[in-house]
Amino acid sequence: MADTEAPVASGNKVSFRFILTSERTQPYRVVSIAEEAPFHAVLRFAAEEFGIQSVDSMAATTKDGTGINPAQTSGNVFMKYGQEVRLIPRDRVGAAQ
């Protein structure tokens, strides 16, 4: 019967610091979210906070420049990459400044 039970939410939260790297001042927002939340939804919220129209038009990277796959839970992203996430609008990806 254990196979048919729904997963129990742990109630734990993780916090991310989203930095908009395309701006010279590099503004940031801190978001606390349940660790079971899909990271794609967290990215969508962060994009809206910065006024980015579509989450599909930006890249999420670590401070080292490693790309983050949004198709995982927020808890997994936090454990793999840490708290800091950099957002780069796609029109700026690979552009020299």
PDB file of N, CA and C in Angstrom:
ATOM      1  N   MET A   1       0.780  -1.195   0.000  1.00  0.00           N
ATOM      2  CA  MET A   1       0.000   0.000   0.000  1.00  0.00           C
ATOM      3  C   MET A   1       0.829   1.270   0.000  1.00  0.00           C
ATOM      4  N   ALA A   2       2.070   1.169   0.428  1.00  0.00           N
ATOM      5  CA  ALA A   2       2.930   2.338   0.509  1.00  0.00           C
ATOM      6  C   ALA A   2       3.195   2.937  -0.873  1.00  0.00           C
ATOM      7  N   ASP A   3       3.094   2.123  -1.930  1.00  0.00           N
ATOM      8  CA  ASP A   3       3.352   2.624  -3.270  1.00  0.00           C
ATOM      9  C   ASP A   3       2.268   3.566  -3.769  1.00  0.00           C
ATOM     10  N   THR A   4       1.059   3.473  -3.238  1.00  0.00           N
ATOM     11  CA  THR A   4      -0.039   4.298  -3.724  1.00  0.00           C
ATOM     12  C   THR A   4      -0.245   5.564  -2.909  1.00  0.00           C
ATOM     13  N   GLU A   5       0.493   5.738  -1.819  1.00  0.00           N
ATOM     14  CA  GLU A   5       0.329   6.930  -0.995  1.00  0.00           C
ATOM     15  C   GLU A   5       0.963   8.127  -1.687  1.00  0.00           C
ATOM     16  N   ALA A   6       0.329   9.281  -1.506  1.00  0.00           N
ATOM     17  CA  ALA A   6       0.859  10.519  -2.066  1.00  0.00           C
ATOM     18  C   ALA A   6       2.070  10.954  -1.254  1.00  0.00           C
ATOM     19  N   PRO A   7       3.057  11.613  -1.894  1.00  0.00           N
ATOM     20  CA  PRO A   7       4.208  12.092  -1.141  1.00  0.00           C
ATOM     21  C   PRO A   7       3.778  13.155  -0.135  1.00  0.00           C
ATOM     22  N   VAL A   8       4.369  13.113   1.025  1.00  0.00           N
ATOM     23  CA  VAL A   8       4.040  14.056   2.079  1.00  0.00           C
ATOM     24  C   VAL A   8       4.961  15.264   1.972  1.00  0.00           C
ATOM     25  N   ALA A   9       4.394  16.454   1.985  1.00  0.00           N
ATOM     26  CA  ALA A   9       5.191  17.666   1.933  1.00  0.00           C
ATOM     27  C   ALA A   9       5.919  17.846   3.260  1.00  0.00           C
ATOM     28  N   SER A  10       7.188  18.185   3.176  1.00  0.00           N
ATOM     29  CA  SER A  10       7.995  18.310   4.384  1.00  0.00           C
ATOM     30  C   SER A  10       7.726  19.625   5.107  1.00  0.00           C
ATOM     31  N   GLY A  11       7.261  20.625   4.382  1.00  0.00           N
ATOM     32  CA  GLY A  11       7.014  21.924   4.995  1.00  0.00           C
ATOM     33  C   GLY A  11       8.261  22.783   5.077  1.00  0.00           C
ATOM     34  N   ASN A  12       9.411  22.262   4.639  1.00  0.00           N
ATOM     35  CA  ASN A  12      10.648  23.036   4.670  1.00  0.00           C
ATOM     36  C   ASN A  12      10.668  24.035   3.519  1.00  0.00           C
ATOM     37  N   LYS A  13      11.363  25.138   3.751  1.00  0.00           N
ATOM     38  CA  LYS A  13      11.487  26.170   2.721  1.00  0.00           C
ATOM     39  C   LYS A  13      12.947  26.385   2.378  1.00  0.00           C
ATOM     40  N   VAL A  14      13.164  26.848   1.159  1.00  0.00           N
ATOM     41  CA  VAL A  14      14.492  27.253   0.716  1.00  0.00           C
ATOM     42  C   VAL A  14      14.393  28.687   0.230  1.00  0.00           C
ATOM     43  N   SER A  15      15.491  29.407   0.329  1.00  0.00           N
ATOM     44  CA  SER A  15      15.525  30.801  -0.125  1.00  0.00           C
ATOM     45  C   SER A  15      16.538  30.947  -1.246  1.00  0.00           C
ATOM     46  N   PHE A  16      16.134  31.671  -2.275  1.00  0.00           N
ATOM     47  CA  PHE A  16      17.017  31.952  -3.394  1.00  0.00           C
ATOM     48  C   PHE A  16      17.207  33.455  -3.502  1.00  0.00           C
ATOM     49  N   ARG A  17      18.399  33.842  -3.912  1.00  0.00           N
ATOM     50  CA  ARG A  17      18.689  35.239  -4.204  1.00  0.00           C
ATOM     51  C   ARG A  17      18.849  35.342  -5.715  1.00  0.00           C
ATOM     52  N   PHE A  18      17.849  35.920  -6.371  1.00  0.00           N
ATOM     53  CA  PHE A  18      17.863  36.079  -7.823  1.00  0.00           C
ATOM     54  C   PHE A  18      18.492  37.420  -8.166  1.00  0.00           C
ATOM     55  N   ILE A  19      19.510  37.394  -9.028  1.00  0.00           N
ATOM     56  CA  ILE A  19      20.223  38.596  -9.433  1.00  0.00           C
ATOM     57  C   ILE A  19      20.012  38.803 -10.923  1.00  0.00           C
ATOM     58  N   LEU A  20      19.583  39.990 -11.304  1.00  0.00           N
ATOM     59  CA  LEU A  20      19.406  40.323 -12.719  1.00  0.00           C
ATOM     60  C   LEU A  20      20.729  40.865 -13.239  1.00  0.00           C
ATOM     61  N   THR A  21      21.473  40.030 -13.956  1.00  0.00           N
ATOM     62  CA  THR A  21      22.831  40.389 -14.362  1.00  0.00           C
ATOM     63  C   THR A  21      22.888  41.327 -15.562  1.00  0.00           C
ATOM     64  N   SER A  22      21.785  41.525 -16.253  1.00  0.00           N
ATOM     65  CA  SER A  22      21.804  42.393 -17.425  1.00  0.00           C
ATOM     66  C   SER A  22      21.804  43.872 -17.045  1.00  0.00           C
ATOM     67  N   GLU A  23      21.488  44.179 -15.811  1.00  0.00           N
ATOM     68  CA  GLU A  23      21.495  45.570 -15.354  1.00  0.00           C
ATOM     69  C   GLU A  23      22.836  45.895 -14.701  1.00  0.00           C
ATOM     70  N   ARG A  24      23.299  47.091 -14.896  1.00  0.00           N
ATOM     71  CA  ARG A  24      24.592  47.504 -14.351  1.00  0.00           C
ATOM     72  C   ARG A  24      24.609  47.441 -12.816  1.00  0.00           C
ATOM     73  N   THR A  25      23.501  47.798 -12.178  1.00  0.00           N
ATOM     74  CA  THR A  25      23.443  47.801 -10.715  1.00  0.00           C
ATOM     75  C   THR A  25      23.196  46.418 -10.134  1.00  0.00           C
ATOM     76  N   GLN A  26      22.888  45.448 -10.973  1.00  0.00           N
ATOM     77  CA  GLN A  26      22.604  44.066 -10.593  1.00  0.00           C
ATOM     78  C   GLN A  26      21.613  43.980  -9.427  1.00  0.00           C
ATOM     79  N   PRO A  27      20.375  44.439  -9.675  1.00  0.00           N
ATOM     80  CA  PRO A  27      19.359  44.345  -8.619  1.00  0.00           C
ATOM     81  C   PRO A  27      19.057  42.890  -8.288  1.00  0.00           C
ATOM     82  N   TYR A  28      18.565  42.656  -7.071  1.00  0.00           N
ATOM     83  CA  TYR A  28      18.265  41.287  -6.677  1.00  0.00           C
ATOM     84  C   TYR A  28      16.953  41.221  -5.906  1.00  0.00           C
ATOM     85  N   ARG A  29      16.381  40.035  -5.857  1.00  0.00           N
ATOM     86  CA  ARG A  29      15.178  39.739  -5.083  1.00  0.00           C
ATOM     87  C   ARG A  29      15.440  38.438  -4.329  1.00  0.00           C
ATOM     88  N   VAL A  30      14.992  38.376  -3.087  1.00  0.00           N
ATOM     89  CA  VAL A  30      15.099  37.152  -2.299  1.00  0.00           C
ATOM     90  C   VAL A  30      13.717  36.520  -2.244  1.00  0.00           C
ATOM     91  N   VAL A  31      13.650  35.240  -2.606  1.00  0.00           N
ATOM     92  CA  VAL A  31      12.384  34.508  -2.651  1.00  0.00           C
ATOM     93  C   VAL A  31      12.518  33.266  -1.774  1.00  0.00           C
ATOM     94  N   SER A  32      11.582  33.095  -0.836  1.00  0.00           N
ATOM     95  CA  SER A  32      11.513  31.874  -0.023  1.00  0.00           C
ATOM     96  C   SER A  32      10.347  31.045  -0.519  1.00  0.00           C
ATOM     97  N   ILE A  33      10.600  29.769  -0.741  1.00  0.00           N
ATOM     98  CA  ILE A  33       9.597  28.901  -1.362  1.00  0.00           C
ATOM     99  C   ILE A  33       9.706  27.496  -0.769  1.00  0.00           C
ATOM    100  N   ALA A  34       8.610  26.761  -0.814  1.00  0.00           N
ATOM    101  CA  ALA A  34       8.635  25.367  -0.353  1.00  0.00           C
ATOM    102  C   ALA A  34       9.599  24.572  -1.222  1.00  0.00           C
ATOM    103  N   GLU A  35      10.351  23.669  -0.594  1.00  0.00           N
ATOM    104  CA  GLU A  35      11.356  22.934  -1.366  1.00  0.00           C
ATOM    105  C   GLU A  35      10.748  21.976  -2.377  1.00  0.00           C
ATOM    106  N   GLU A  36       9.467  21.651  -2.245  1.00  0.00           N
ATOM    107  CA  GLU A  36       8.805  20.770  -3.216  1.00  0.00           C
ATOM    108  C   GLU A  36       8.301  21.528  -4.447  1.00  0.00           C
ATOM    109  N   ALA A  37       8.336  22.856  -4.409  1.00  0.00           N
ATOM    110  CA  ALA A  37       7.814  23.668  -5.511  1.00  0.00           C
ATOM    111  C   ALA A  37       8.646  23.466  -6.770  1.00  0.00           C
ATOM    112  N   PRO A  38       7.994  23.406  -7.931  1.00  0.00           N
ATOM    113  CA  PRO A  38       8.754  23.297  -9.186  1.00  0.00           C
ATOM    114  C   PRO A  38       9.589  24.563  -9.410  1.00  0.00           C
ATOM    115  N   PHE A  39      10.846  24.380  -9.746  1.00  0.00           N
ATOM    116  CA  PHE A  39      11.737  25.525  -9.924  1.00  0.00           C
ATOM    117  C   PHE A  39      11.298  26.398 -11.087  1.00  0.00           C
ATOM    118  N   HIS A  40      10.654  25.816 -12.082  1.00  0.00           N
ATOM    119  CA  HIS A  40      10.162  26.601 -13.216  1.00  0.00           C
ATOM    120  C   HIS A  40       9.172  27.667 -12.735  1.00  0.00           C
ATOM    121  N   ALA A  41       8.312  27.320 -11.783  1.00  0.00           N
ATOM    122  CA  ALA A  41       7.342  28.282 -11.245  1.00  0.00           C
ATOM    123  C   ALA A  41       8.050  29.394 -10.472  1.00  0.00           C
ATOM    124  N   VAL A  42       9.118  29.047  -9.768  1.00  0.00           N
ATOM    125  CA  VAL A  42       9.888  30.044  -9.032  1.00  0.00           C
ATOM    126  C   VAL A  42      10.564  31.006 -10.012  1.00  0.00           C
ATOM    127  N   LEU A  43      11.104  30.466 -11.102  1.00  0.00           N
ATOM    128  CA  LEU A  43      11.712  31.321 -12.126  1.00  0.00           C
ATOM    129  C   LEU A  43      10.691  32.258 -12.755  1.00  0.00           C
ATOM    130  N   ARG A  44       9.491  31.746 -12.988  1.00  0.00           N
ATOM    131  CA  ARG A  44       8.427  32.578 -13.563  1.00  0.00           C
ATOM    132  C   ARG A  44       8.109  33.753 -12.633  1.00  0.00           C
ATOM    133  N   PHE A  45       8.004  33.474 -11.337  1.00  0.00           N
ATOM    134  CA  PHE A  45       7.729  34.528 -10.361  1.00  0.00           C
ATOM    135  C   PHE A  45       8.863  35.551 -10.329  1.00  0.00           C
ATOM    136  N   ALA A  46      10.105  35.071 -10.303  1.00  0.00           N
ATOM    137  CA  ALA A  46      11.257  35.984 -10.274  1.00  0.00           C
ATOM    138  C   ALA A  46      11.314  36.844 -11.532  1.00  0.00           C
ATOM    139  N   ALA A  47      11.021  36.260 -12.681  1.00  0.00           N
ATOM    140  CA  ALA A  47      11.012  37.024 -13.938  1.00  0.00           C
ATOM    141  C   ALA A  47       9.974  38.135 -13.882  1.00  0.00           C
ATOM    142  N   GLU A  48       8.795  37.824 -13.357  1.00  0.00           N
ATOM    143  CA  GLU A  48       7.753  38.845 -13.228  1.00  0.00           C
ATOM    144  C   GLU A  48       8.185  39.960 -12.283  1.00  0.00           C
ATOM    145  N   GLU A  49       8.898  39.615 -11.224  1.00  0.00           N
ATOM    146  CA  GLU A  49       9.382  40.621 -10.276  1.00  0.00           C
ATOM    147  C   GLU A  49      10.335  41.609 -10.941  1.00  0.00           C
ATOM    148  N   PHE A  50      11.119  41.141 -11.909  1.00  0.00           N
ATOM    149  CA  PHE A  50      12.053  42.002 -12.624  1.00  0.00           C
ATOM    150  C   PHE A  50      11.457  42.613 -13.886  1.00  0.00           C
ATOM    151  N   GLY A  51      10.217  42.281 -14.209  1.00  0.00           N
ATOM    152  CA  GLY A  51       9.574  42.836 -15.391  1.00  0.00           C
ATOM    153  C   GLY A  51       9.944  42.125 -16.677  1.00  0.00           C
ATOM    154  N   ILE A  52      10.480  40.914 -16.595  1.00  0.00           N
ATOM    155  CA  ILE A  52      10.793  40.126 -17.787  1.00  0.00           C
ATOM    156  C   ILE A  52       9.498  39.469 -18.235  1.00  0.00           C
ATOM    157  N   GLN A  53       9.146  39.645 -19.495  1.00  0.00           N
ATOM    158  CA  GLN A  53       7.850  39.207 -20.001  1.00  0.00           C
ATOM    159  C   GLN A  53       7.657  37.700 -19.962  1.00  0.00           C
ATOM    160  N   SER A  54       8.663  36.950 -20.357  1.00  0.00           N
ATOM    161  CA  SER A  54       8.505  35.501 -20.467  1.00  0.00           C
ATOM    162  C   SER A  54       9.690  34.794 -19.833  1.00  0.00           C
ATOM    163  N   VAL A  55       9.388  33.799 -19.011  1.00  0.00           N
ATOM    164  CA  VAL A  55      10.453  33.019 -18.393  1.00  0.00           C
ATOM    165  C   VAL A  55      11.239  32.252 -19.453  1.00  0.00           C
ATOM    166  N   ASP A  56      10.636  32.010 -20.605  1.00  0.00           N
ATOM    167  CA  ASP A  56      11.313  31.291 -21.689  1.00  0.00           C
ATOM    168  C   ASP A  56      12.338  32.163 -22.398  1.00  0.00           C
ATOM    169  N   SER A  57      12.321  33.466 -22.111  1.00  0.00           N
ATOM    170  CA  SER A  57      13.253  34.364 -22.790  1.00  0.00           C
ATOM    171  C   SER A  57      14.431  34.737 -21.897  1.00  0.00           C
ATOM    172  N   MET A  58      14.757  33.867 -20.928  1.00  0.00           N
ATOM    173  CA  MET A  58      15.900  34.146 -20.066  1.00  0.00           C
ATOM    174  C   MET A  58      16.618  32.856 -19.705  1.00  0.00           C
ATOM    175  N   ALA A  59      17.845  33.000 -19.249  1.00  0.00           N
ATOM    176  CA  ALA A  59      18.640  31.865 -18.789  1.00  0.00           C
ATOM    177  C   ALA A  59      18.881  32.024 -17.295  1.00  0.00           C
ATOM    178  N   ALA A  60      18.890  30.908 -16.582  1.00  0.00           N
ATOM    179  CA  ALA A  60      19.209  30.904 -15.150  1.00  0.00           C
ATOM    180  C   ALA A  60      20.547  30.198 -14.982  1.00  0.00           C
ATOM    181  N   THR A  61      21.501  30.878 -14.331  1.00  0.00           N
ATOM    182  CA  THR A  61      22.826  30.317 -14.129  1.00  0.00           C
ATOM    183  C   THR A  61      23.262  30.480 -12.676  1.00  0.00           C
ATOM    184  N   THR A  62      24.320  29.774 -12.319  1.00  0.00           N
ATOM    185  CA  THR A  62      24.936  29.943 -11.006  1.00  0.00           C
ATOM    186  C   THR A  62      25.952  31.071 -11.095  1.00  0.00           C
ATOM    187  N   LYS A  63      26.565  31.408  -9.966  1.00  0.00           N
ATOM    188  CA  LYS A  63      27.582  32.461  -9.993  1.00  0.00           C
ATOM    189  C   LYS A  63      28.819  32.029 -10.784  1.00  0.00           C
ATOM    190  N   ASP A  64      28.979  30.711 -10.980  1.00  0.00           N
ATOM    191  CA  ASP A  64      30.086  30.193 -11.781  1.00  0.00           C
ATOM    192  C   ASP A  64      29.761  30.136 -13.265  1.00  0.00           C
ATOM    193  N   GLY A  65      28.508  30.412 -13.639  1.00  0.00           N
ATOM    194  CA  GLY A  65      28.106  30.385 -15.031  1.00  0.00           C
ATOM    195  C   GLY A  65      27.497  29.072 -15.482  1.00  0.00           C
ATOM    196  N   THR A  66      27.281  28.138 -14.569  1.00  0.00           N
ATOM    197  CA  THR A  66      26.666  26.855 -14.896  1.00  0.00           C
ATOM    198  C   THR A  66      25.171  27.043 -15.107  1.00  0.00           C
ATOM    199  N   GLY A  67      24.648  26.533 -16.203  1.00  0.00           N
ATOM    200  CA  GLY A  67      23.220  26.633 -16.473  1.00  0.00           C
ATOM    201  C   GLY A  67      22.407  25.754 -15.532  1.00  0.00           C
ATOM    202  N   ILE A  68      21.219  26.224 -15.154  1.00  0.00           N
ATOM    203  CA  ILE A  68      20.339  25.489 -14.257  1.00  0.00           C
ATOM    204  C   ILE A  68      19.127  25.011 -15.038  1.00  0.00           C
ATOM    205  N   ASN A  69      18.881  23.709 -15.005  1.00  0.00           N
ATOM    206  CA  ASN A  69      17.711  23.132 -15.652  1.00  0.00           C
ATOM    207  C   ASN A  69      16.485  23.410 -14.769  1.00  0.00           C
ATOM    208  N   PRO A  70      15.472  24.106 -15.280  1.00  0.00           N
ATOM    209  CA  PRO A  70      14.306  24.441 -14.447  1.00  0.00           C
ATOM    210  C   PRO A  70      13.357  23.271 -14.207  1.00  0.00           C
ATOM    211  N   ALA A  71      13.585  22.123 -14.835  1.00  0.00           N
ATOM    212  CA  ALA A  71      12.677  20.983 -14.711  1.00  0.00           C
ATOM    213  C   ALA A  71      13.045  20.118 -13.501  1.00  0.00           C
ATOM    214  N   GLN A  72      13.115  20.736 -12.332  1.00  0.00           N
ATOM    215  CA  GLN A  72      13.387  20.022 -11.088  1.00  0.00           C
ATOM    216  C   GLN A  72      12.790  20.812  -9.932  1.00  0.00           C
ATOM    217  N   THR A  73      12.800  20.235  -8.757  1.00  0.00           N
ATOM    218  CA  THR A  73      12.206  20.926  -7.617  1.00  0.00           C
ATOM    219  C   THR A  73      13.170  21.990  -7.086  1.00  0.00           C
ATOM    220  N   SER A  74      12.614  22.936  -6.362  1.00  0.00           N
ATOM    221  CA  SER A  74      13.430  23.997  -5.783  1.00  0.00           C
ATOM    222  C   SER A  74      14.439  23.437  -4.789  1.00  0.00           C
ATOM    223  N   GLY A  75      14.035  22.417  -4.038  1.00  0.00           N
ATOM    224  CA  GLY A  75      14.945  21.793  -3.086  1.00  0.00           C
ATOM    225  C   GLY A  75      16.148  21.175  -3.769  1.00  0.00           C
ATOM    226  N   ASN A  76      15.939  20.517  -4.907  1.00  0.00           N
ATOM    227  CA  ASN A  76      17.052  19.927  -5.665  1.00  0.00           C
ATOM    228  C   ASN A  76      17.998  21.003  -6.178  1.00  0.00           C
ATOM    229  N   VAL A  77      17.442  22.094  -6.705  1.00  0.00           N
ATOM    230  CA  VAL A  77      18.268  23.190  -7.215  1.00  0.00           C
ATOM    231  C   VAL A  77      19.095  23.780  -6.079  1.00  0.00           C
ATOM    232  N   PHE A  78      18.476  23.989  -4.933  1.00  0.00           N
ATOM    233  CA  PHE A  78      19.181  24.562  -3.783  1.00  0.00           C
ATOM    234  C   PHE A  78      20.328  23.660  -3.343  1.00  0.00           C
ATOM    235  N   MET A  79      20.076  22.359  -3.278  1.00  0.00           N
ATOM    236  CA  MET A  79      21.114  21.421  -2.841  1.00  0.00           C
ATOM    237  C   MET A  79      22.250  21.315  -3.861  1.00  0.00           C
ATOM    238  N   LYS A  80      21.940  21.395  -5.150  1.00  0.00           N
ATOM    239  CA  LYS A  80      22.966  21.255  -6.185  1.00  0.00           C
ATOM    240  C   LYS A  80      23.777  22.528  -6.383  1.00  0.00           C
ATOM    241  N   TYR A  81      23.091  23.692  -6.385  1.00  0.00           N
ATOM    242  CA  TYR A  81      23.733  24.928  -6.820  1.00  0.00           C
ATOM    243  C   TYR A  81      23.826  26.015  -5.757  1.00  0.00           C
ATOM    244  N   GLY A  82      23.121  25.869  -4.653  1.00  0.00           N
ATOM    245  CA  GLY A  82      23.177  26.892  -3.615  1.00  0.00           C
ATOM    246  C   GLY A  82      22.078  27.928  -3.777  1.00  0.00           C
ATOM    247  N   GLN A  83      22.225  29.005  -3.077  1.00  0.00           N
ATOM    248  CA  GLN A  83      21.176  30.016  -2.947  1.00  0.00           C
ATOM    249  C   GLN A  83      21.177  31.054  -4.062  1.00  0.00           C
ATOM    250  N   GLU A  84      22.328  31.337  -4.648  1.00  0.00           N
ATOM    251  CA  GLU A  84      22.408  32.432  -5.614  1.00  0.00           C
ATOM    252  C   GLU A  84      22.108  31.967  -7.034  1.00  0.00           C
ATOM    253  N   VAL A  85      21.145  32.636  -7.684  1.00  0.00           N
ATOM    254  CA  VAL A  85      20.765  32.335  -9.060  1.00  0.00           C
ATOM    255  C   VAL A  85      20.838  33.636  -9.857  1.00  0.00           C
ATOM    256  N   ARG A  86      21.513  33.587 -10.964  1.00  0.00           N
ATOM    257  CA  ARG A  86      21.627  34.768 -11.836  1.00  0.00           C
ATOM    258  C   ARG A  86      20.698  34.606 -13.030  1.00  0.00           C
ATOM    259  N   LEU A  87      19.947  35.650 -13.308  1.00  0.00           N
ATOM    260  CA  LEU A  87      19.020  35.653 -14.446  1.00  0.00           C
ATOM    261  C   LEU A  87      19.606  36.514 -15.549  1.00  0.00           C
ATOM    262  N   ILE A  88      19.629  35.961 -16.758  1.00  0.00           N
ATOM    263  CA  ILE A  88      20.151  36.681 -17.915  1.00  0.00           C
ATOM    264  C   ILE A  88      19.096  36.626 -19.011  1.00  0.00           C
ATOM    265  N   PRO A  89      18.548  37.778 -19.421  1.00  0.00           N
ATOM    266  CA  PRO A  89      17.615  37.770 -20.553  1.00  0.00           C
ATOM    267  C   PRO A  89      18.301  37.212 -21.800  1.00  0.00           C
ATOM    268  N   ARG A  90      17.570  36.434 -22.596  1.00  0.00           N
ATOM    269  CA  ARG A  90      18.156  35.741 -23.753  1.00  0.00           C
ATOM    270  C   ARG A  90      18.788  36.704 -24.750  1.00  0.00           C
ATOM    271  N   ASP A  91      18.291  37.923 -24.855  1.00  0.00           N
ATOM    272  CA  ASP A  91      18.900  38.863 -25.794  1.00  0.00           C
ATOM    273  C   ASP A  91      20.285  39.298 -25.323  1.00  0.00           C
ATOM    274  N   ARG A  92      20.637  38.994 -24.074  1.00  0.00           N
ATOM    275  CA  ARG A  92      21.952  39.339 -23.537  1.00  0.00           C
ATOM    276  C   ARG A  92      22.891  38.147 -23.425  1.00  0.00           C
ATOM    277  N   VAL A  93      22.372  36.927 -23.618  1.00  0.00           N
ATOM    278  CA  VAL A  93      23.198  35.729 -23.481  1.00  0.00           C
ATOM    279  C   VAL A  93      24.249  35.723 -24.580  1.00  0.00           C
ATOM    280  N   GLY A  94      25.500  35.649 -24.182  1.00  0.00           N
ATOM    281  CA  GLY A  94      26.609  35.627 -25.133  1.00  0.00           C
ATOM    282  C   GLY A  94      26.978  36.981 -25.695  1.00  0.00           C
ATOM    283  N   ALA A  95      26.289  38.036 -25.280  1.00  0.00           N
ATOM    284  CA  ALA A  95      26.585  39.368 -25.791  1.00  0.00           C
ATOM    285  C   ALA A  95      27.734  39.993 -25.010  1.00  0.00           C
ATOM    286  N   ALA A  96      28.648  40.645 -25.718  1.00  0.00           N
ATOM    287  CA  ALA A  96      29.755  41.341 -25.064  1.00  0.00           C
ATOM    288  C   ALA A  96      29.253  42.677 -24.555  1.00  0.00           C
ATOM    289  N   GLN A  97      29.662  43.014 -23.355  1.00  0.00           N
ATOM    290  CA  GLN A  97      29.195  44.288 -22.778  1.00  0.00           C
ATOM    291  C   GLN A  97      30.313  45.280 -22.687  1.00  0.00           C
TER     292      GLN A  97
END
